[in-house]
Amino acid sequence: MIYKVLLASCILLILNVGFVYAEQGDKVAGKEVFERRCIQCHGENGEGNGRVADKVYPPPRNFTWGTFKYKTSPGDQVPRDEDLLRTINEGFGEASMPAWRDLMTEKEKRDVIAYEKTFSDIFETEKPPEEIDYGKEVSFSEQSVIKGKELYEREGCPECHGEGGKGDGIKKLKDIWGTREWPRNLTKPWTYNGGNKRKNIFARITIGIPGTPMPSFADKKSQKYLNEEERWHIVNYVISLADETKRVKKEDEDKPLKAKYINGELPLDVHAPEWKGAPFKALKLYPQDQANEKYFKPTNDGITVRALFNDKDIIFLLEWDDRTKSVPGDTDAEKMSEGEVFEDAIAVQFPMAILPRIPIQEQLPSIRHGDKEFGVNVWYWNSGTTSVPQLTNVIYSNGIEDKSIEPGSKVNLEGKGEYKGGIWKVVLKKDIKTSNSKNNFQFETDRLIPISFANWDGSNGGKGRKHTATQWDWLILKKE
Ligand code: HEC
Ligand code: HEC
């Protein structure tokens, strides 16, 4: 009997040692991985000062501080290896840290983790981390969402994340590294840095995000203490906020935006019932910085577009999330702005004309205001200031240096925008065939029409060449 127990524990011991061995990475091999994959951002000594560090925003983490944001160990305990592995696998939606899941072997990942932990002595001086207690999970239900909403409001989440979770609270925030912090837009779970699974969100609410203003809601010494059940209700509420119409879908990439035919007048109204049944497409906005200023971090990652047309006109509904209503002169805007407040603005770009050339991709003008061979029309709208009304104009250009501008009113471009609850909705309407200018794009039905969009966030330094933009996409007017 004793012999058997001994044998069993020997086997267990061997298995255990084997297990531990397999889990522990090799620091020396890890250094080599780090120098190949991570050094350009995180720097030779892990100080976050690599070769391209000043091109990414927020800046790469300085590992010597020993502060980690997205972890599953309680309070100020060091992160678990699982957390560091998750970061390496997933990267960050809201920062320039790449996802390495398929780019590194499991051994390379373990090794680089072992090496990363040598940059700060906290991994040696602090006790090994535990995992937070998830308590008894409360599954998703309407009732739980209602409870979660009450707690969300009672606990002051809206101060930073806004009533509807758009991250539009009027509170200017910074992290301990001195970087501007924008509270996460909770309606876009694909932008969460710490993962958007139920347990990930529970962990964030429990621990908070160390180094940032995002507080812990499980600190018994703080007034913010919530028990596990309450935290799960909030998780369910946060999940209920997701807005799928703003998600850029891979399967839609090759489908053109369909403009819907309307028998009657087109409404210059963002709330018109006609928009309800209109097809929509969400497009990704990429940061542009042709002014060559310091790379900036856009506060918005996409735009959702709808279009209607009749025999005379075409109208677009452009919708995008924006944490700040940037109208120069507005006191809230002044309070939230990075530097001077500029107008929020949006632009739609078409070619000046469609040439009968095949394949159609070969007649795309340069995305940056067209080129000598292929010119473009840009329909522009901005939010105005507290003393100047919203404005529209049309820009005709054959490249950045070669352009002319007409006020919208002169070429039948009408626009109207509304900002509410962290969302801009703007309608832009123009005639399909314009007779008074040969440079205006003449729309045709049943044809693929190149279209692209640009967006300026005036509270985040957005002005002139400093903005975000989509790539060329396609629009089609179908009269069915
Ligand atoms: C292109 C730049 C870039 C590269 C390459 C890069 N990182 Fe990062 N990394 C970042 C940025 C930026 C952050 C900080 C994000 C933030 O603070 O929100 C970061 C943060 C981290 C964090 C902190 C996570 C936390 O919970 O706070 C870890 C760990 C990390 N990186 C590991 C790595 C490893 C390992 C590699 C190489 C395999 C690597 N990174 C390569 C840009 C990079
Ligand atoms: C004082 C401001 C503040 C308050 C109050 C606050 N947050 Fe946050 N929250 C932030 C900031 C800032 C971030 C982004 C930090 C980062 O990742 O760098 C954030 C991020 C998050 C994230 C995203 C985490 C990720 O993985 O990217 C979630 C979810 C979240 N908060 C939920 C909540 C909930 C729920 C509450 C209330 C119970 C709350 N927050 C209260 C400031 C706040």
Coordinates of C-alpha atoms in Angstrom, one line a residue, residues 16 64 159-160 197 382 458:
N16 CA 4.9 18.0 -12.0
T64 CA 11.5 48.7 -15.8
E159 CA -18.2 60.4 -15.5
C160 CA -15.6 58.9 -17.8
K197 CA -14.7 38.0 -23.3
N382 CA -17.7 71.0 -40.7
G458 CA -11.1 68.9 -33.7

